[in-house]
PDB file of C-alpha atoms in Angstrom:
ATOM      1  CA  MET A 109      62.447 -23.075   7.720  1.00  0.00           C
ATOM      2  CA  ILE A 110      65.406 -21.910   9.739  1.00  0.00           C
ATOM      3  CA  ILE A 111      67.704 -19.399   8.058  1.00  0.00           C
ATOM      4  CA  SER A 112      70.740 -21.431   9.141  1.00  0.00           C
ATOM      5  CA  ARG A 113      69.728 -24.172   6.654  1.00  0.00           C
ATOM      6  CA  LEU A 114      69.630 -21.615   3.848  1.00  0.00           C
ATOM      7  CA  THR A 115      72.971 -20.193   4.923  1.00  0.00           C
ATOM      8  CA  ALA A 116      74.564 -23.642   5.036  1.00  0.00           C
ATOM      9  CA  TYR A 117      73.148 -24.469   1.583  1.00  0.00           C
ATOM     10  CA  LEU A 118      74.619 -21.340   0.019  1.00  0.00           C
ATOM     11  CA  GLN A 119      77.939 -21.757   1.822  1.00  0.00           C
ATOM     12  CA  GLN A 120      78.182 -25.252   0.383  1.00  0.00           C
ATOM     13  CA  HIS A 121      77.046 -24.456  -3.169  1.00  0.00           C
ATOM     14  CA  ARG A 122      78.381 -20.870  -3.302  1.00  0.00           C
ATOM     15  CA  ARG A 123      75.868 -20.005  -6.053  1.00  0.00           C
ATOM     16  CA  ALA A 124      72.330 -21.281  -6.668  1.00  0.00           C
ATOM     17  CA  SER A 125      69.066 -20.340  -8.306  1.00  0.00           C
ATOM     18  CA  LEU A 126      66.010 -19.619  -6.196  1.00  0.00           C
ATOM     19  CA  HIS A 127      64.273 -22.601  -7.794  1.00  0.00           C
ATOM     20  CA  ASP A 128      67.158 -24.974  -6.984  1.00  0.00           C
ATOM     21  CA  MET A 129      67.247 -23.767  -3.384  1.00  0.00           C
ATOM     22  CA  ALA A 130      63.489 -24.255  -3.049  1.00  0.00           C
ATOM     23  CA  LEU A 131      63.832 -27.818  -4.346  1.00  0.00           C
ATOM     24  CA  GLY A 132      66.936 -28.617  -2.306  1.00  0.00           C
ATOM     25  CA  LEU A 133      65.524 -27.215   0.923  1.00  0.00           C
ATOM     26  CA  ASP A 134      61.920 -28.319   0.330  1.00  0.00           C
ATOM     27  CA  THR A 135      60.725 -24.775   0.995  1.00  0.00           C
ATOM     28  CA  ASP A 136      58.466 -22.248  -0.701  1.00  0.00           C
ATOM     29  CA  ALA A 137      60.364 -19.908  -3.047  1.00  0.00           C
ATOM     30  CA  GLU A 138      58.646 -16.804  -1.644  1.00  0.00           C
ATOM     31  CA  ALA A 139      59.747 -17.653   1.908  1.00  0.00           C
ATOM     32  CA  LEU A 140      63.298 -18.141   0.620  1.00  0.00           C
ATOM     33  CA  ARG A 141      63.177 -14.833  -1.254  1.00  0.00           C
ATOM     34  CA  ASN A 142      62.343 -13.031   2.013  1.00  0.00           C
ATOM     35  CA  MET A 143      65.245 -14.708   3.845  1.00  0.00           C
ATOM     36  CA  LEU A 144      67.609 -14.031   0.943  1.00  0.00           C
ATOM     37  CA  SER A 145      66.594 -10.372   1.010  1.00  0.00           C
ATOM     38  CA  MET A 146      67.545 -10.169   4.680  1.00  0.00           C
ATOM     39  CA  LEU A 147      70.886 -11.903   4.018  1.00  0.00           C
ATOM     40  CA  GLU A 148      71.488  -9.513   1.131  1.00  0.00           C
ATOM     41  CA  ARG A 149      70.934  -6.487   3.406  1.00  0.00           C
ATOM     42  CA  LYS A 150      73.502  -7.967   5.810  1.00  0.00           C
ATOM     43  CA  GLY A 151      76.027  -8.355   2.988  1.00  0.00           C
ATOM     44  CA  ARG A 152      76.148 -12.155   3.117  1.00  0.00           C
ATOM     45  CA  VAL A 153      74.364 -12.845  -0.181  1.00  0.00           C
ATOM     46  CA  SER A 154      74.274 -11.102  -3.545  1.00  0.00           C
ATOM     47  CA  ARG A 155      71.516 -11.454  -6.089  1.00  0.00           C
ATOM     48  CA  LEU A 156      73.190 -11.709  -9.459  1.00  0.00           C
ATOM     49  CA  PRO A 157      71.958  -9.522 -12.318  1.00  0.00           C
ATOM     50  CA  SER A 158      69.000 -10.663 -14.385  1.00  0.00           C
ATOM     51  CA  GLY A 159      70.235 -12.550 -17.411  1.00  0.00           C
ATOM     52  CA  THR A 160      73.071 -14.271 -15.560  1.00  0.00           C
ATOM     53  CA  PRO A 161      73.013 -17.818 -16.926  1.00  0.00           C
ATOM     54  CA  CYS A 162      72.487 -20.636 -14.495  1.00  0.00           C
ATOM     55  CA  SER A 163      75.753 -22.343 -13.670  1.00  0.00           C
ATOM     56  CA  GLY A 164      74.498 -25.834 -14.483  1.00  0.00           C
ATOM     57  CA  GLY A 165      75.043 -25.182 -18.166  1.00  0.00           C
ATOM     58  CA  CYS A 166      72.123 -27.330 -19.340  1.00  0.00           C
ATOM     59  CA  GLY A 167      70.791 -24.473 -21.494  1.00  0.00           C
ATOM     60  CA  LYS A 168      67.141 -25.200 -20.632  1.00  0.00           C
ATOM     61  CA  CYS A 169      66.685 -22.216 -18.307  1.00  0.00           C
ATOM     62  CA  GLN A 170      65.778 -18.836 -19.755  1.00  0.00           C
ATOM     63  CA  PRO A 171      68.370 -16.510 -18.160  1.00  0.00           C
ATOM     64  CA  GLY A 172      65.892 -13.628 -17.795  1.00  0.00           C
ATOM     65  CA  THR A 173      63.572 -15.700 -15.605  1.00  0.00           C
ATOM     66  CA  VAL A 174      66.135 -17.242 -13.249  1.00  0.00           C
ATOM     67  CA  GLU A 175      66.981 -15.621  -9.906  1.00  0.00           C
ATOM     68  CA  ILE A 176      70.537 -16.560  -8.972  1.00  0.00           C
ATOM     69  CA  TYR A 177      72.099 -15.813  -5.609  1.00  0.00           C
ATOM     70  CA  GLU A 178      75.724 -16.057  -4.554  1.00  0.00           C
ATOM     71  CA  TRP A 179      77.172 -16.430  -1.064  1.00  0.00           C
ATOM     72  CA  THR A 180      79.425 -13.457  -0.279  1.00  0.00           C
ATOM     73  CA  GLY A 181      79.824 -13.950   3.472  1.00  0.00           C
ATOM     74  CA  SER A 182      82.746 -15.666   5.094  1.00  0.00           C
ATOM     75  CA  ALA A 183      83.198 -19.378   4.507  1.00  0.00           C
ATOM     76  CA  PRO A 184      82.679 -21.780   7.399  1.00  0.00           C
ATOM     77  CA  ALA A 185      85.762 -23.460   8.852  1.00  0.00           C
ATOM     78  CA  ASP A 186      85.363 -26.677   6.827  1.00  0.00           C
ATOM     79  CA  LEU A 187      85.363 -24.711   3.537  1.00  0.00           C
ATOM     80  CA  SER A 188      88.278 -22.420   4.405  1.00  0.00           C
ATOM     81  CA  THR A 189      90.876 -24.193   2.321  1.00  0.00           C
ATOM     82  CA  PRO A 190      93.189 -22.056   0.177  1.00  0.00           C
ATOM     83  CA  ASN A 191      91.575 -23.449  -2.979  1.00  0.00           C
ATOM     84  CA  ARG A 192      88.069 -22.449  -1.800  1.00  0.00           C
ATOM     85  CA  LEU A 193      89.187 -18.946  -0.901  1.00  0.00           C
ATOM     86  CA  ALA A 194      90.794 -18.502  -4.305  1.00  0.00           C
ATOM     87  CA  THR A 195      87.491 -19.288  -6.063  1.00  0.00           C
ATOM     88  CA  PRO A 196      84.646 -17.568  -4.215  1.00  0.00           C
ATOM     89  CA  SER A 197      82.218 -18.076  -7.108  1.00  0.00           C
ATOM     90  CA  THR A 198      82.460 -21.837  -7.473  1.00  0.00           C
ATOM     91  CA  PRO A 199      79.287 -22.793  -9.387  1.00  0.00           C
ATOM     92  CA  ILE A 200      77.188 -25.829  -8.682  1.00  0.00           C
ATOM     93  CA  GLN A 201      77.807 -28.595 -11.183  1.00  0.00           C
ATOM     94  CA  THR A 202      74.274 -29.473 -12.222  1.00  0.00           C
ATOM     95  CA  CYS A 203      70.968 -27.728 -12.460  1.00  0.00           C
ATOM     96  CA  ALA A 204      68.515 -29.339 -10.055  1.00  0.00           C
ATOM     97  CA  SER A 205      65.684 -28.173 -12.280  1.00  0.00           C
ATOM     98  CA  HIS A 206      66.862 -30.106 -15.298  1.00  0.00           C
ATOM     99  CA  GLY A 207      68.919 -32.897 -13.773  1.00  0.00           C
TER     100      GLY A 207
END
């Protein structure tokens, strides 16, 4: 998997769980974790604290077992609207794990 696909996914969704990214990108979670670690070292991604609830709001995920990452890098040109910049933590609307 190319890291640009992961970057584009997080730029679009702003925040996602490791499991949702693995499903959405059809990639192994461990491979994603390694790429996310590199992006985190570069300051483009932040891993949110354990216990952060998933943003889908379905209530089926146990917060302590979910790894959630948030895009902290600059937004691409097509997302650079004033509304997007005012809300850097826009959550995804549904949980891919629980539909």
